Coordinates of C-alpha atoms in Angstrom, one line a residue:
M1 CA 133.9 -59.4 -40.2
R2 CA 131.8 -60.7 -43.3
F3 CA 128.0 -59.5 -43.1
S4 CA 125.6 -62.5 -42.4
L5 CA 121.9 -61.6 -42.0
S6 CA 121.2 -64.5 -39.5
K7 CA 124.0 -63.6 -37.5
F8 CA 123.2 -60.1 -37.5
K9 CA 119.7 -60.6 -36.4
V10 CA 121.1 -62.6 -33.4
E11 CA 123.4 -59.9 -32.5
L12 CA 120.6 -57.4 -32.5
K13 CA 118.7 -59.5 -30.1
L14 CA 121.8 -60.1 -27.7
S15 CA 122.2 -56.3 -27.9
V16 CA 118.8 -55.5 -26.7
N17 CA 119.1 -58.0 -23.8
R18 CA 122.6 -56.4 -22.8
L19 CA 121.2 -52.9 -23.0
R20 CA 118.3 -53.6 -20.7
L21 CA 120.6 -55.3 -17.9
L22 CA 123.0 -52.3 -18.1
Q23 CA 120.1 -49.8 -17.8
A24 CA 118.8 -51.8 -14.6
K25 CA 122.3 -51.8 -13.2
K26 CA 123.1 -48.2 -13.7
S27 CA 119.7 -47.2 -12.2
S28 CA 120.4 -49.4 -9.0
L29 CA 123.9 -47.7 -8.6
N30 CA 122.4 -44.3 -9.0
A31 CA 119.8 -44.9 -6.4
K32 CA 122.6 -45.9 -4.0
A33 CA 124.6 -42.9 -5.0
R34 CA 121.6 -40.5 -4.1
R35 CA 121.3 -41.7 -0.7
E36 CA 125.0 -41.0 -0.2
I37 CA 124.7 -37.5 -1.6
A38 CA 121.6 -36.9 0.8
T39 CA 123.9 -38.1 3.6
L40 CA 126.4 -35.5 2.4
L41 CA 124.1 -32.5 2.3
E42 CA 122.9 -33.4 5.7
S43 CA 126.2 -33.3 7.1
G44 CA 127.0 -30.1 5.4
K45 CA 129.5 -31.4 2.6
E46 CA 128.2 -29.5 -0.2
R47 CA 131.2 -29.4 -2.2
S48 CA 131.4 -33.2 -2.3
A49 CA 128.1 -33.4 -3.0
Y50 CA 128.3 -31.1 -6.0
I51 CA 131.0 -33.1 -7.5
R52 CA 129.4 -36.4 -7.1
V53 CA 126.0 -35.5 -8.2
E54 CA 127.8 -34.7 -11.6
N55 CA 128.6 -38.3 -11.8
I56 CA 124.9 -39.2 -11.3
I57 CA 123.9 -36.9 -14.0
R58 CA 126.2 -38.7 -16.4
E59 CA 125.0 -42.0 -15.6
D60 CA 121.3 -40.8 -16.0
F61 CA 122.4 -39.7 -19.5
N62 CA 123.9 -42.8 -20.4
V63 CA 120.8 -44.7 -19.3
E64 CA 118.8 -42.6 -21.6
A65 CA 121.1 -43.1 -24.2
L66 CA 121.0 -46.9 -23.8
E67 CA 117.4 -46.6 -24.2
I68 CA 117.5 -44.8 -27.4
V69 CA 119.9 -47.5 -28.8
E70 CA 117.9 -50.2 -27.6
L71 CA 114.8 -48.7 -29.6
Y72 CA 117.0 -48.6 -32.8
C73 CA 118.2 -52.3 -32.3
E74 CA 114.5 -53.3 -32.1
L75 CA 113.7 -51.2 -35.1
L76 CA 116.6 -52.9 -37.2
T77 CA 115.1 -56.1 -36.1
A78 CA 111.9 -55.5 -37.6
R79 CA 113.4 -54.0 -40.7
V80 CA 116.3 -56.1 -41.2
G81 CA 115.3 -57.1 -44.8
L82 CA 116.0 -53.4 -46.0
I83 CA 119.8 -54.0 -45.1
E84 CA 120.1 -56.8 -47.2
Q85 CA 118.5 -55.4 -50.2
S86 CA 121.1 -53.1 -51.4
R87 CA 124.8 -51.7 -50.7
T88 CA 123.6 -48.3 -49.6
V89 CA 121.6 -47.4 -46.5
D90 CA 117.8 -47.1 -46.9
P91 CA 116.6 -43.7 -45.6
G92 CA 113.9 -45.6 -43.5
I93 CA 116.8 -47.1 -41.4
S94 CA 119.7 -44.7 -41.9
E95 CA 119.5 -42.8 -38.7
A96 CA 119.0 -46.2 -36.6
V97 CA 122.1 -47.8 -38.4
W98 CA 124.4 -44.8 -37.8
S99 CA 123.3 -44.1 -34.4
I100 CA 124.2 -47.6 -33.4
V101 CA 127.5 -47.2 -34.9
Y102 CA 128.0 -43.8 -33.1
A103 CA 127.0 -45.4 -29.9
S104 CA 129.2 -48.4 -30.3
T105 CA 132.5 -46.4 -29.7
R106 CA 131.2 -44.5 -26.6
A107 CA 129.0 -47.2 -24.9
D108 CA 130.8 -50.3 -23.2
V109 CA 128.7 -53.0 -25.0
R110 CA 130.2 -55.6 -26.8
E111 CA 127.4 -56.8 -29.0
L112 CA 127.4 -53.0 -30.5
V113 CA 130.9 -53.4 -31.6
I114 CA 130.3 -56.8 -33.4
L115 CA 127.3 -55.0 -35.3
R116 CA 129.4 -52.0 -36.3
E117 CA 132.1 -54.5 -37.8
M118 CA 129.2 -56.1 -39.6
L119 CA 127.7 -52.7 -40.8
T120 CA 131.6 -51.8 -42.1
S121 CA 131.8 -54.7 -44.1
K122 CA 128.2 -54.1 -45.6
F123 CA 128.4 -50.2 -46.3
G124 CA 132.1 -49.4 -46.2
A125 CA 134.7 -48.0 -43.8
E126 CA 134.3 -44.4 -44.9
A127 CA 130.6 -44.3 -44.3
V128 CA 131.0 -45.9 -40.9
K129 CA 133.9 -43.5 -40.0
S130 CA 131.6 -40.4 -41.1
A131 CA 128.9 -41.8 -38.9
I132 CA 131.4 -42.2 -35.9
D133 CA 132.4 -38.5 -36.2
N134 CA 128.9 -37.7 -37.2
A135 CA 130.2 -35.4 -39.9
E136 CA 127.0 -35.0 -41.8
G137 CA 124.7 -35.0 -38.7
Q138 CA 123.1 -38.2 -39.6
V139 CA 123.0 -39.4 -35.9
D140 CA 120.0 -38.9 -33.7
P141 CA 120.7 -35.4 -32.0
K142 CA 119.2 -36.5 -28.6
L143 CA 121.7 -39.3 -28.7
V144 CA 124.4 -37.1 -29.2
R145 CA 123.7 -34.8 -26.5
K146 CA 123.2 -37.8 -24.0
L147 CA 126.7 -39.0 -24.9
S148 CA 128.4 -35.9 -24.8
P149 CA 131.3 -35.6 -22.6
Q150 CA 130.7 -31.9 -21.6
A151 CA 129.9 -31.1 -18.0
P152 CA 126.3 -30.6 -16.9
P153 CA 125.1 -27.2 -16.5
T154 CA 125.2 -25.6 -13.0
E155 CA 121.4 -25.1 -13.0
L156 CA 121.0 -28.8 -13.5
V157 CA 123.2 -29.7 -10.8
K158 CA 121.3 -27.5 -8.3
M159 CA 118.1 -28.9 -9.7
Y160 CA 119.2 -32.5 -8.9
L161 CA 120.4 -31.6 -5.4
K162 CA 117.2 -30.0 -4.6
E163 CA 115.4 -33.0 -5.9
I164 CA 117.5 -35.5 -3.7
A165 CA 117.2 -33.1 -0.7
S166 CA 113.4 -33.3 -1.1
I167 CA 113.1 -37.0 -1.5
Y168 CA 115.2 -37.8 1.3
R169 CA 113.8 -34.9 3.4
V170 CA 117.0 -33.2 4.0
N171 CA 116.5 -29.4 5.1
W172 CA 118.9 -28.2 2.3
R173 CA 118.6 -25.3 -0.3
P174 CA 121.4 -23.7 -2.6
E175 CA 123.2 -20.7 -1.1
G176 CA 121.4 -17.2 -2.0
E177 CA 118.2 -18.9 -2.6
N178 CA 115.3 -18.4 -0.4
D179 CA 112.1 -20.3 -0.3
D180 CA 109.6 -18.2 -2.2
S181 CA 106.5 -19.8 -0.5
N182 CA 107.5 -18.9 3.3
D183 CA 109.8 -15.8 2.9
T184 CA 109.5 -12.2 1.7
P185 CA 112.3 -10.6 -0.3
S186 CA 113.4 -8.7 2.9
G187 CA 113.7 -12.3 4.7
G188 CA 110.8 -11.7 7.0
V189 CA 108.0 -14.2 7.2
K190 CA 105.4 -13.9 4.7
E191 CA 101.9 -12.9 5.8
P192 CA 99.0 -14.6 4.4
A193 CA 97.0 -12.3 1.8
R194 CA 93.8 -10.8 3.5
L195 CA 90.9 -9.7 1.6
A196 CA 89.9 -5.9 2.3
T197 CA 86.3 -7.2 3.2
P198 CA 85.2 -10.8 3.2
P199 CA 82.5 -11.8 0.6
A200 CA 80.2 -12.8 3.7
A201 CA 80.7 -9.5 5.4
F202 CA 78.3 -7.7 2.9
E203 CA 75.4 -10.0 3.8
C204 CA 76.3 -9.6 7.6
A205 CA 76.3 -5.9 7.4
E206 CA 72.8 -5.9 5.6
L207 CA 71.5 -8.2 8.3
D208 CA 72.9 -6.0 11.1
D209 CA 71.1 -2.9 9.7
L210 CA 68.0 -4.9 9.4
L211 CA 68.1 -6.1 13.1
N212 CA 69.0 -2.4 14.3
E213 CA 66.1 -1.0 12.5
G214 CA 63.9 -3.8 14.2
A215 CA 65.4 -2.9 17.5
D216 CA 64.5 0.7 17.2
A217 CA 61.3 0.0 16.2
A218 CA 60.5 -2.3 19.1
K219 CA 62.0 0.3 21.6
T220 CA 59.5 2.8 20.4
G221 CA 56.6 0.5 20.6
D222 CA 57.8 -0.7 24.2
S223 CA 57.6 3.1 25.3
Q224 CA 54.2 3.6 24.0
N225 CA 52.5 0.3 25.4
S226 CA 54.4 -0.1 28.5
T227 CA 51.2 0.3 30.6
G228 CA 49.3 -1.9 28.4
N229 CA 52.0 -4.6 28.3
D230 CA 52.2 -4.4 32.1
T231 CA 48.4 -5.0 32.4
D232 CA 48.4 -7.9 30.0
K233 CA 51.3 -9.5 31.7
D234 CA 49.6 -9.5 35.0
K235 CA 46.4 -10.9 33.4
E236 CA 48.3 -13.7 32.0
V237 CA 50.0 -14.4 35.4
S238 CA 46.7 -14.6 37.0
D239 CA 45.2 -16.8 34.4
L240 CA 48.2 -19.3 34.9
L241 CA 48.0 -19.3 38.9
P242 CA 45.0 -20.7 40.6
S243 CA 43.0 -17.9 41.9
I244 CA 41.5 -17.5 45.4
P245 CA 38.7 -15.1 45.6
S246 CA 39.2 -12.4 48.5
T247 CA 36.5 -12.0 50.9
S248 CA 37.3 -8.3 51.8
E249 CA 34.6 -5.9 50.5
N250 CA 35.4 -2.5 48.7
P251 CA 35.5 0.2 51.5
R252 CA 34.9 3.0 49.1
G253 CA 31.8 1.3 47.8
S254 CA 30.3 3.2 44.9
D255 CA 33.1 5.8 44.6
S256 CA 35.7 3.3 43.5
A257 CA 36.8 3.3 39.9
G258 CA 36.0 -0.3 39.4
P259 CA 36.0 -3.7 40.8
K260 CA 39.4 -4.8 42.0
P261 CA 40.9 -7.9 40.3
P262 CA 40.8 -10.9 42.6
V263 CA 43.7 -11.4 45.2
T264 CA 45.7 -14.5 44.5
K265 CA 47.3 -16.1 47.2
P266 CA 50.1 -18.6 47.1
L267 CA 48.9 -22.1 47.9
A268 CA 50.3 -23.7 51.0
P269 CA 52.8 -26.3 50.5
K270 CA 51.4 -29.9 50.9
P271 CA 52.7 -31.7 53.8
A272 CA 55.3 -34.4 53.0
A273 CA 53.8 -37.9 52.9
K274 CA 54.7 -39.8 56.3
L275 CA 56.6 -43.2 55.5
P276 CA 55.3 -46.2 57.2
V277 CA 57.5 -47.2 60.2
P278 CA 58.7 -51.0 59.8
V279 CA 57.5 -53.1 62.7
V280 CA 60.3 -55.2 64.4
S281 CA 59.0 -58.3 66.2
R282 CA 60.6 -58.8 69.6
A283 CA 61.8 -62.4 70.3
K284 CA 60.7 -63.7 73.6
P285 CA 63.8 -64.5 75.8
S286 CA 65.1 -67.8 76.0
A287 CA 65.1 -69.9 79.2
P288 CA 68.5 -69.3 81.0
A289 CA 71.0 -72.0 80.4
P290 CA 71.7 -74.1 83.4
K291 CA 74.8 -73.1 85.3
D292 CA 77.4 -75.6 86.6
G293 CA 75.7 -78.4 84.4
L294 CA 72.6 -78.6 86.6
P295 CA 68.9 -78.8 84.9
S296 CA 66.7 -75.8 85.0
L297 CA 63.4 -76.1 87.1
D298 CA 61.5 -76.1 83.9
E299 CA 63.5 -78.9 82.7
L300 CA 62.8 -80.8 85.9
Q301 CA 59.2 -80.2 86.0
R302 CA 59.0 -81.5 82.5
R303 CA 60.8 -84.6 83.4
F304 CA 58.6 -85.0 86.4
D305 CA 55.4 -84.9 84.3
A306 CA 56.7 -87.4 82.0
L307 CA 57.5 -89.9 84.8
K308 CA 53.7 -89.3 86.1
R309 CA 52.3 -90.0 82.5
G310 CA 54.5 -93.2 82.4

């Protein structure tokens, strides 16, 4: 295919759109596959989960490779003038050109195949063949690793499975691997670390010593001043209660040690206030109702007086 600058730019733009669609499609399929692997782990089918997760890893690598090729296509779109100027590849775009050629044989993108054919007519078949084989190491090393057909390492597979189990909340761990956060090497439950002496215990110990010294001093003072304290307490009680002077005289007269303190007697409780008794008015009994339909004597007397007045 003959090289045409305008058609080359169109194919670059079409390649970018196709690469973005493929990335979205593969990411959606991988999300569905992850849910299926979580179901396998939950049902105990670890062997099937190990095999299927390798396909997910491969598709993730392909998505990353498509992202790299997309960036190179955008770079060539911005620097397309460097391709038209000479028959050799400019160093500023050499990695992008040969990486696209390398990916065209490993990614299922028709637009990349058209770009490779146009670049073959521009730079020659030998240079393109060297780029496809990566004979001179002119292709991006990261792109080569992502498109490599080698199986992923075992540690990466276990890491994927652990991440899927964590996302979908499946209680699963690889065989022979213990949870370091909860178990000890012997398999028992790991106890939380304890401090020999908590930081606040030093302050509490000093405070207890001060309180004990104060308590000892208080006991010594109480034993020495017990008599004085009792007298002061009696005096305080006598001051609070209303005092009633005693009428009894001192029988000893002048031989007594001194006047006795006034004797206080408890006040008699006040009688409870009497509540007023409600007065209930008694209604006068009404005149008996006439028996057998005959008027009473009062009714006859009233009628008789009315006749007289008439």
